[in-house]
CSV table of C-alpha atoms and ligand atoms in Angstrom, one decimal:
chain,number,residue,atom,x,y,z
A,1,MET,CA,0.0,0.0,0.0
A,2,GLU,CA,1.2,3.4,-0.8
A,3,ILE,CA,0.5,6.8,0.8
A,4,SER,CA,0.8,9.9,-1.4
A,5,GLU,CA,2.3,12.9,0.4
A,6,ALA,CA,1.2,15.1,-2.5
A,7,ALA,CA,-2.4,14.0,-2.0
A,8,VAL,CA,-2.2,14.7,1.8
A,9,LEU,CA,-0.9,18.1,1.0
A,10,ALA,CA,-3.7,18.8,-1.5
A,11,ASN,CA,-6.3,17.6,1.0
A,12,ILE,CA,-5.0,19.8,3.8
A,13,ALA,CA,-5.0,22.8,1.5
A,14,SER,CA,-8.6,21.9,0.3
A,15,VAL,CA,-9.9,21.7,3.9
A,16,ARG,CA,-8.2,25.1,4.6
A,17,ARG,CA,-10.0,26.6,1.7
A,18,LEU,CA,-13.3,25.6,3.2
A,19,VAL,CA,-12.7,27.2,6.6
A,20,ASP,CA,-11.5,30.6,7.8
A,21,PRO,CA,-7.8,31.1,7.5
A,22,ALA,CA,-7.2,31.2,11.3
A,23,THR,CA,-9.0,27.9,11.9
A,24,VAL,CA,-7.0,25.3,13.7
A,25,LEU,CA,-7.1,21.8,12.1
A,26,MET,CA,-7.4,18.8,14.4
A,27,GLY,CA,-6.7,15.8,12.1
A,28,VAL,CA,-8.7,12.8,13.3
A,29,VAL,CA,-6.5,9.7,12.9
A,30,LYS,CA,-8.5,7.1,14.8
A,31,ALA,CA,-8.7,3.5,13.5
A,32,ASP,CA,-5.1,3.5,12.3
A,33,ALA,CA,-5.8,6.8,10.5
A,34,TYR,CA,-8.7,5.2,8.7
A,35,GLY,CA,-6.5,2.4,7.6
A,36,HIS,CA,-3.8,4.7,6.2
A,37,GLY,CA,-1.3,3.9,9.0
A,38,LEU,CA,-1.5,5.9,12.2
A,39,VAL,CA,2.1,7.0,12.5
A,40,SER,CA,3.1,7.6,8.9
A,41,PHE,CA,-0.2,9.4,8.1
A,42,SER,CA,0.0,11.6,11.2
A,43,ARG,CA,3.6,12.5,10.5
A,44,LEU,CA,2.5,13.8,7.1
A,45,LEU,CA,-0.3,15.8,8.6
A,46,VAL,CA,1.9,17.5,11.1
A,47,ARG,CA,4.7,18.1,8.6
A,48,HIS,CA,2.2,20.0,6.4
A,49,GLY,CA,0.7,22.2,9.1
A,50,VAL,CA,-2.1,20.3,10.8
A,51,GLU,CA,-1.8,21.7,14.3
A,52,GLN,CA,-3.5,19.0,16.4
A,53,LEU,CA,-4.5,15.3,16.2
A,54,ALA,CA,-7.3,13.3,17.7
A,55,VAL,CA,-7.5,9.5,18.3
A,56,ALA,CA,-10.1,7.2,19.8
A,57,HIS,CA,-7.9,5.3,22.3
A,58,ALA,CA,-5.1,6.1,24.8
A,59,GLU,CA,-3.0,3.4,23.1
A,60,GLU,CA,-3.0,5.3,19.8
A,61,ALA,CA,-1.9,8.5,21.6
A,62,PHE,CA,1.0,6.7,23.2
A,63,ARG,CA,2.0,5.3,19.7
A,64,LEU,CA,2.1,8.9,18.4
A,65,ARG,CA,4.3,10.0,21.2
A,66,ASP,CA,6.6,7.0,20.9
A,67,ALA,CA,7.1,7.9,17.3
A,68,GLY,CA,8.2,11.4,18.3
A,69,ILE,CA,5.1,13.2,17.2
A,70,ASP,CA,4.6,16.0,19.8
A,71,ALA,CA,1.6,17.9,18.4
A,72,PRO,CA,-1.3,18.2,20.8
A,73,VAL,CA,-3.3,15.0,20.8
A,74,LEU,CA,-6.9,14.6,22.0
A,75,VAL,CA,-8.2,11.2,23.1
A,76,LEU,CA,-11.9,11.1,22.1
A,77,ASN,CA,-12.9,8.0,24.1
A,78,HIS,CA,-12.9,7.5,27.8
A,79,ALA,CA,-9.4,6.4,28.7
A,80,PRO,CA,-8.9,3.7,31.4
A,81,THR,CA,-7.8,5.2,34.8
A,82,ALA,CA,-4.6,3.2,34.6
A,83,ASP,CA,-3.6,5.1,31.4
A,84,LEU,CA,-4.2,8.5,32.9
A,85,PRO,CA,-0.8,9.1,34.4
A,86,GLY,CA,0.9,8.2,31.1
A,87,LEU,CA,-1.5,10.4,29.2
A,88,LEU,CA,-0.9,13.4,31.5
A,89,ARG,CA,2.8,13.0,31.5
A,90,ALA,CA,2.8,13.1,27.7
A,91,GLY,CA,0.6,16.2,27.7
A,92,ILE,CA,-2.2,14.4,26.0
A,93,ARG,CA,-5.7,15.9,26.2
A,94,GLN,CA,-8.7,14.0,27.2
A,95,ALA,CA,-12.3,14.4,26.0
A,96,VAL,CA,-14.5,14.4,29.1
A,97,TYR,CA,-18.2,13.4,29.2
A,98,GLY,CA,-18.9,12.8,32.8
A,99,GLU,CA,-18.2,14.1,36.3
A,100,ALA,CA,-16.7,10.8,37.6
A,101,GLN,CA,-14.4,10.8,34.7
A,102,ALA,CA,-13.4,14.4,35.4
A,103,ARG,CA,-12.7,13.6,39.0
A,104,ALA,CA,-10.5,10.6,38.0
A,105,VAL,CA,-8.5,12.9,35.7
A,106,SER,CA,-8.1,15.5,38.4
A,107,ARG,CA,-6.9,13.0,40.9
A,108,ALA,CA,-4.3,11.6,38.5
A,109,ALA,CA,-3.1,15.1,37.6
A,110,ARG,CA,-2.9,16.2,41.3
A,111,ALA,CA,-0.8,13.1,42.1
A,112,LEU,CA,1.6,14.0,39.3
A,113,GLY,CA,1.5,17.7,40.1
A,114,CYS,CA,0.7,18.6,36.5
A,115,PRO,CA,-2.2,20.2,34.7
A,116,ALA,CA,-4.9,18.0,33.0
A,117,ARG,CA,-6.1,19.7,29.8
A,118,ILE,CA,-9.6,18.5,29.0
A,119,HIS,CA,-12.1,19.1,26.2
A,120,VAL,CA,-15.6,19.0,27.6
A,121,LYS,CA,-18.1,17.3,25.3
A,122,VAL,CA,-21.7,18.3,25.1
A,123,ASP,CA,-24.4,16.4,23.4
A,124,THR,CA,-26.6,18.6,21.1
A,125,GLY,CA,-28.6,15.9,19.4
A,126,LEU,CA,-26.4,12.9,18.4
A,127,SER,CA,-27.5,11.3,21.6
A,128,ARG,CA,-24.1,9.7,22.2
A,129,PHE,CA,-21.4,10.8,24.7
A,130,GLY,CA,-21.6,14.2,26.3
A,131,PHE,CA,-23.1,16.4,28.9
A,132,SER,CA,-26.6,17.6,28.0
A,133,SER,CA,-26.3,21.0,26.4
A,134,GLY,CA,-29.3,22.0,28.4
A,135,ASN,CA,-27.7,21.5,31.7
A,136,LEU,CA,-24.1,22.7,32.1
A,137,ALA,CA,-24.1,22.8,35.9
A,138,PRO,CA,-21.5,20.0,36.0
A,139,LEU,CA,-19.1,22.2,34.0
A,140,ALA,CA,-18.7,24.6,36.9
A,141,ARG,CA,-17.9,21.8,39.3
A,142,ILE,CA,-15.5,20.2,36.8
A,143,ALA,CA,-13.7,23.5,36.2
A,144,ALA,CA,-13.3,23.9,40.0
A,145,LEU,CA,-11.5,20.5,40.3
A,146,ASP,CA,-7.8,20.6,41.2
A,147,ASN,CA,-5.3,20.7,38.3
A,148,VAL,CA,-8.1,20.6,35.7
A,149,VAL,CA,-8.0,23.1,32.8
A,150,VAL,CA,-11.0,23.2,30.5
A,151,GLU,CA,-9.1,23.8,27.3
A,152,GLY,CA,-11.8,22.8,24.8
A,153,PHE,CA,-15.5,22.6,24.4
A,154,HIS,CA,-17.0,20.5,21.7
A,155,THR,CA,-19.9,18.7,20.2
A,156,HIS,CA,-20.4,16.2,17.3
A,157,LEU,CA,-23.1,16.5,14.6
A,158,ALA,CA,-25.5,13.7,13.7
A,159,SER,CA,-25.7,15.0,10.1
A,160,ALA,CA,-24.5,17.8,7.9
A,161,GLU,CA,-28.0,18.3,6.5
A,162,GLU,CA,-29.1,21.8,7.1
A,163,ASP,CA,-32.0,21.4,9.4
A,164,VAL,CA,-30.3,18.9,11.7
A,165,ALA,CA,-27.0,20.7,11.7
A,166,ASP,CA,-28.6,24.1,12.2
A,167,ARG,CA,-30.5,22.9,15.3
A,168,GLN,CA,-27.4,21.3,16.8
A,169,LEU,CA,-25.2,24.3,16.0
A,170,SER,CA,-27.5,26.8,17.6
A,171,LEU,CA,-27.8,24.6,20.7
A,172,PHE,CA,-24.0,24.4,20.8
A,173,ASP,CA,-23.7,28.2,20.2
A,174,ASP,CA,-25.9,28.8,23.2
A,175,ALA,CA,-24.0,26.2,25.3
A,176,CYS,CA,-20.7,27.9,24.4
A,177,ARG,CA,-22.0,31.2,25.6
A,178,ARG,CA,-23.1,29.8,28.9
A,179,ALA,CA,-19.8,27.8,29.3
A,180,THR,CA,-17.8,31.0,28.7
A,181,GLY,CA,-19.8,32.7,31.4
A,182,LEU,CA,-19.2,29.8,33.8
A,183,LEU,CA,-15.5,29.5,33.1
A,184,GLY,CA,-14.7,33.2,32.9
A,185,TYR,CA,-12.8,32.6,29.6
A,186,ARG,CA,-13.7,31.1,26.2
A,187,PRO,CA,-12.3,27.6,25.6
A,188,THR,CA,-11.4,26.3,22.1
A,189,ARG,CA,-14.7,25.5,20.5
A,190,HIS,CA,-15.0,22.7,17.9
A,191,ALA,CA,-17.9,20.9,16.3
A,192,LEU,CA,-17.4,20.2,12.5
A,193,ALA,CA,-16.2,17.0,11.1
A,194,SER,CA,-15.7,16.2,7.4
A,195,ALA,CA,-19.3,16.1,6.2
A,196,ALA,CA,-20.1,19.5,7.7
A,197,ILE,CA,-16.8,21.0,6.5
A,198,ALA,CA,-17.5,19.8,3.0
A,199,ALA,CA,-21.0,21.2,3.2
A,200,GLY,CA,-19.5,24.6,3.9
A,201,LEU,CA,-20.9,24.9,7.4
A,202,HIS,CA,-17.9,26.7,8.8
A,203,GLY,CA,-19.4,29.9,7.5
A,204,ARG,CA,-22.4,29.2,9.6
A,205,ALA,CA,-20.3,28.2,12.7
A,206,PRO,CA,-16.9,29.8,12.5
A,207,LEU,CA,-15.5,28.1,15.5
A,208,GLU,CA,-11.8,28.1,16.4
A,209,MET,CA,-11.1,24.5,15.4
A,210,VAL,CA,-12.5,21.8,13.1
A,211,ARG,CA,-12.0,18.0,13.2
A,212,PRO,CA,-11.7,16.5,9.7
A,213,GLY,CA,-11.0,12.8,9.3
A,214,ILE,CA,-12.0,11.2,6.0
A,215,LEU,CA,-11.6,14.4,4.0
A,216,LEU,CA,-7.8,14.4,4.8
A,217,CYS,CA,-7.8,10.9,3.2
A,218,GLY,CA,-9.3,12.6,0.1
A,219,LEU,CA,-12.4,10.6,0.4
A,220,PRO,CA,-16.1,11.6,0.5
A,221,PRO,CA,-17.8,11.8,3.9
A,222,SER,CA,-21.1,10.9,2.3
A,223,TYR,CA,-22.4,7.3,2.4
A,224,THR,CA,-22.8,6.9,-1.3
A,225,ALA,CA,-20.8,9.5,-3.2
A,226,SER,CA,-17.7,8.4,-5.1
A,227,ASP,CA,-16.2,11.9,-5.0
A,228,VAL,CA,-16.1,14.6,-2.3
A,229,PRO,CA,-19.2,16.7,-3.2
A,230,GLY,CA,-18.4,20.1,-4.8
A,231,ASP,CA,-14.7,19.5,-4.6
A,232,ALA,CA,-13.8,20.2,-8.3
A,233,GLY,CA,-11.1,17.5,-8.0
A,234,ARG,CA,-9.3,19.2,-5.2
A,235,PHE,CA,-9.5,16.3,-2.8
A,236,GLN,CA,-7.3,13.3,-3.9
A,237,PRO,CA,-7.4,9.8,-2.5
A,238,VAL,CA,-4.2,9.3,-0.5
A,239,LEU,CA,-4.1,5.5,-0.3
A,240,SER,CA,-3.4,3.2,-3.3
A,241,MET,CA,-2.8,-0.5,-3.3
A,242,THR,CA,-1.0,-2.6,-5.8
A,243,SER,CA,0.2,-6.1,-6.1
A,244,ARG,CA,1.8,-8.3,-8.7
A,245,ILE,CA,0.7,-11.3,-10.8
A,246,GLU,CA,2.2,-14.3,-9.2
A,247,GLN,CA,1.2,-16.9,-11.8
A,248,ILE,CA,-0.7,-17.1,-15.1
A,249,ARG,CA,-2.5,-20.2,-16.4
A,250,SER,CA,-4.5,-21.0,-19.5
A,251,VAL,CA,-7.6,-23.1,-18.7
A,252,ALA,CA,-10.1,-24.8,-20.8
A,253,ALA,CA,-13.8,-24.1,-20.9
A,254,GLY,CA,-15.6,-25.7,-18.0
A,255,THR,CA,-12.8,-25.2,-15.5
A,256,ARG,CA,-13.8,-24.7,-11.9
A,257,ILE,CA,-12.0,-21.8,-10.2
A,258,GLY,CA,-11.2,-21.5,-6.5
A,259,TYR,CA,-12.7,-22.8,-3.2
A,260,GLY,CA,-16.2,-24.0,-3.5
A,261,ALA,CA,-15.7,-24.6,-7.2
A,262,ALA,CA,-18.6,-22.3,-7.8
A,263,HIS,CA,-17.1,-20.4,-10.7
A,264,VAL,CA,-16.9,-22.4,-14.0
A,265,THR,CA,-15.3,-20.9,-17.0
A,266,SER,CA,-17.6,-20.7,-20.0
A,267,ALA,CA,-14.8,-20.5,-22.6
A,268,PRO,CA,-11.0,-21.1,-22.6
A,269,ALA,CA,-9.5,-18.4,-20.4
A,270,THR,CA,-6.3,-16.9,-19.2
A,271,ILE,CA,-6.3,-16.7,-15.4
A,272,ALA,CA,-3.9,-14.7,-13.3
A,273,ILE,CA,-3.3,-15.3,-9.6
A,274,VAL,CA,-2.6,-12.4,-7.3
A,275,PRO,CA,-1.3,-12.8,-3.7
A,276,VAL,CA,-3.9,-10.5,-2.1
A,277,GLY,CA,-7.0,-11.5,-0.3
A,278,PHE,CA,-9.5,-10.8,2.4
A,279,ALA,CA,-6.8,-11.0,5.1
A,280,ASP,CA,-5.4,-7.8,3.4
A,281,GLY,CA,-8.8,-6.2,3.7
A,282,LEU,CA,-10.3,-6.9,0.3
A,283,PRO,CA,-14.1,-7.4,0.8
A,284,ARG,CA,-15.1,-11.0,0.0
A,285,ALA,CA,-18.1,-9.4,-1.8
A,286,LEU,CA,-15.8,-8.6,-4.7
A,287,ALA,CA,-15.9,-12.3,-5.7
A,288,ASP,CA,-17.1,-12.7,-9.2
A,289,SER,CA,-18.2,-9.0,-9.3
A,290,GLY,CA,-15.2,-6.8,-8.6
A,291,ARG,CA,-12.4,-5.8,-10.8
A,292,VAL,CA,-8.8,-4.6,-10.8
A,293,ILE,CA,-6.5,-2.8,-13.3
A,294,VAL,CA,-3.9,-4.7,-15.2
A,295,ALA,CA,-1.9,-3.1,-18.0
A,296,ARG,CA,-4.3,-0.1,-18.0
A,297,ARG,CA,-7.3,-2.3,-18.6
A,298,TYR,CA,-9.9,-3.5,-16.1
A,299,ALA,CA,-9.7,-7.3,-15.3
A,300,PRO,CA,-12.6,-9.0,-13.6
A,301,ILE,CA,-12.1,-10.9,-10.4
A,302,VAL,CA,-13.4,-14.5,-11.1
A,303,GLY,CA,-14.2,-17.0,-8.4
A,304,PRO,CA,-14.0,-16.2,-4.7
A,305,VAL,CA,-11.7,-13.8,-2.9
A,306,GLY,CA,-9.5,-16.1,-0.8
A,307,MET,CA,-7.8,-15.2,2.4
A,308,GLY,CA,-4.5,-14.5,0.7
A,309,HIS,CA,-5.3,-14.8,-3.1
A,310,LEU,CA,-7.6,-13.8,-5.8
A,311,THR,CA,-8.0,-14.9,-9.4
A,312,LEU,CA,-8.4,-12.6,-12.4
A,313,ASP,CA,-9.6,-13.3,-15.9
A,314,VAL,CA,-7.0,-11.6,-18.1
A,315,THR,CA,-8.2,-13.3,-21.3
A,316,GLY,CA,-8.8,-10.2,-23.3
A,317,ILE,CA,-5.6,-8.3,-22.2
A,318,PRO,CA,-2.6,-8.8,-24.5
A,319,GLY,CA,0.9,-9.3,-23.2
A,320,VAL,CA,0.2,-9.9,-19.6
A,321,SER,CA,2.9,-11.8,-17.8
A,322,THR,CA,4.0,-12.9,-14.4
A,323,GLY,CA,5.3,-10.1,-12.2
A,324,ASP,CA,3.1,-7.4,-13.9
A,325,GLU,CA,1.6,-4.8,-11.6
A,326,VAL,CA,-2.0,-5.1,-10.5
A,327,VAL,CA,-3.8,-2.0,-9.3
A,328,LEU,CA,-6.4,-2.8,-6.7
A,329,LEU,CA,-6.9,0.8,-5.5
A,330,GLY,CA,-5.6,3.8,-7.5
A,331,SER,CA,-5.3,4.6,-11.1
A,332,ASP,CA,-3.5,3.6,-14.2
A,333,GLY,CA,-4.0,5.7,-17.3
A,334,HIS,CA,-7.6,6.7,-17.4
A,335,ARG,CA,-8.8,3.7,-15.4
A,336,ARG,CA,-9.4,4.3,-11.7
A,337,LEU,CA,-10.5,2.2,-8.8
A,338,GLY,CA,-11.5,3.7,-5.4
A,339,ILE,CA,-12.4,2.4,-2.0
A,340,GLN,CA,-15.9,3.5,-2.9
A,341,ASP,CA,-16.0,0.7,-5.5
A,342,TRP,CA,-15.1,-1.8,-2.8
A,343,ALA,CA,-17.7,-0.3,-0.4
A,344,ALA,CA,-20.4,-0.5,-3.1
A,345,ALA,CA,-19.7,-4.1,-3.8
A,346,ALA,CA,-19.7,-4.9,-0.1
A,347,GLY,CA,-22.9,-2.9,0.5
A,348,THR,CA,-21.2,-0.7,3.1
A,349,ILE,CA,-19.5,2.7,3.6
A,350,ASN,CA,-15.9,3.6,2.7
A,351,THR,CA,-14.7,3.9,6.3
A,352,ASP,CA,-16.0,0.4,7.1
A,353,VAL,CA,-13.8,-1.0,4.3
A,354,LEU,CA,-10.8,1.2,5.1
A,355,VAL,CA,-10.6,0.0,8.8
A,356,ARG,CA,-10.4,-3.6,7.6
A,357,LEU,CA,-7.2,-3.0,5.6
A,358,ALA,CA,-4.5,-5.1,7.2
A,359,SER,CA,-2.8,-2.9,9.8
A,360,ALA,CA,0.3,-5.0,9.7
A,361,ALA,CA,0.9,-4.4,5.9
A,362,PRO,CA,3.5,-1.7,5.3
A,363,ARG,CA,2.3,1.7,4.0
A,364,VAL,CA,5.0,3.1,1.9
A,365,VAL,CA,5.0,6.9,1.7
A,366,ARG,CA,5.6,8.3,-1.7
A,367,PRO,CA,7.3,11.5,-0.8
A,368,LEU,CA,6.6,14.9,-2.3
A,369,SER,CA,10.2,15.1,-3.6
A,370,GLU,CA,9.7,12.0,-5.8
A,371,VAL,CA,6.5,13.4,-7.3
A,372,ILE,CA,8.1,16.7,-8.1
A,373,GLU,CA,11.0,15.0,-9.7
A,374,GLN,CA,8.7,12.8,-11.8
A,375,GLU,CA,6.9,15.9,-12.9
A,376,CYS,CA,10.1,17.5,-13.9
A,377,TYR,CA,11.1,14.6,-16.1
A,378,VAL,CA,7.8,14.3,-18.0
B,1,PLP,C1,-14.5,10.3,13.8
B,1,PLP,C2,-14.7,11.6,14.4
B,1,PLP,C3,-14.4,12.8,13.6
B,1,PLP,C4,-14.0,12.8,12.2
B,1,PLP,O1,-15.1,12.4,11.3
B,1,PLP,P1,-14.9,12.4,9.7
B,1,PLP,O2,-16.3,12.3,9.3
B,1,PLP,O3,-14.1,11.3,9.3
B,1,PLP,O4,-14.4,13.8,9.4
B,1,PLP,C5,-14.6,14.0,14.2
B,1,PLP,N1,-15.0,14.1,15.5
B,1,PLP,C6,-15.3,13.0,16.3
B,1,PLP,C7,-15.8,13.1,17.7
B,1,PLP,C8,-15.2,11.7,15.7
B,1,PLP,O5,-15.5,10.6,16.4
């Protein structure tokens, strides 16, 4: 798998164009940076000016610090008490949803003699984590806890659709005003994730920080779109995946292919075997319906997707030989395959497919310098 630094750069710039210039970007890199590789993807974000990062679990925050990434990191989920000293020592921020959680954070910070920077989360209609935006009395008690600094105040939208988002944002706006009154200062406010940023909602809610995830990967936040809506080609998929043809065989009509022997060739065929399968994250639903790119042509997947192999019908493609590159995600000439094609085949959303990409498989970063050089030579 390859990660394009040029695409990361383009996506950061495109997000910046959708928000006020002074807006702080908090890149959401949970779930192994949506399958892009937590550390390598985060490094690229930080290198190109993304000021802060957010992860779901304490473990991910520790991995970032171990890799030498020292940007502010927010843990979105409730961290186990045992992890709090480590998080606090590393200056990692914690999203706080409840008073008991806040007290545990305060105790740990007091024991270490350091501040605990927290981002208080309010629920404005997603009905998930958070204090109710209607009752902020707990906020005053939390702010009074030893060693606790309420650095941020945030909510999460259920939808970027106008009526839902508008209602949530006006509740949030009101909650922010009351929170500022209670605290005596205004914490960093943030609410918008990719769908709302792409929908241009930052104009409606120009808060200090936004939390894009999938947009930084260059992929659409919508459930069904194959491109980021209204992007005019400015968002570029960051991840591509290639493999090589391991073996080619000519088979007669009536040959059964793969486990289950369900696929039977209807004519003599040239079959190519590729060492990639569902253990690498390919949806099994691509069996007999998906396709890849070989020699700038689409080649259908025939038979099942195995754990570590898949079979292609390359009958119509001239000059294919062992060792040739197979593009599973990415483009070759005018042909293009996106994670959206996989998601559609599997009847699911792009992020569901992305998080199944084998985390152990190396993500090679194609650096900017290489792209610039290539452009100079053509
Ligand atoms: C996942 C997540 C995001 C990022 O969502 P995208 O749609 O990928 O931009 C932002 N905020 C919170 C709280 C999240 O859990």
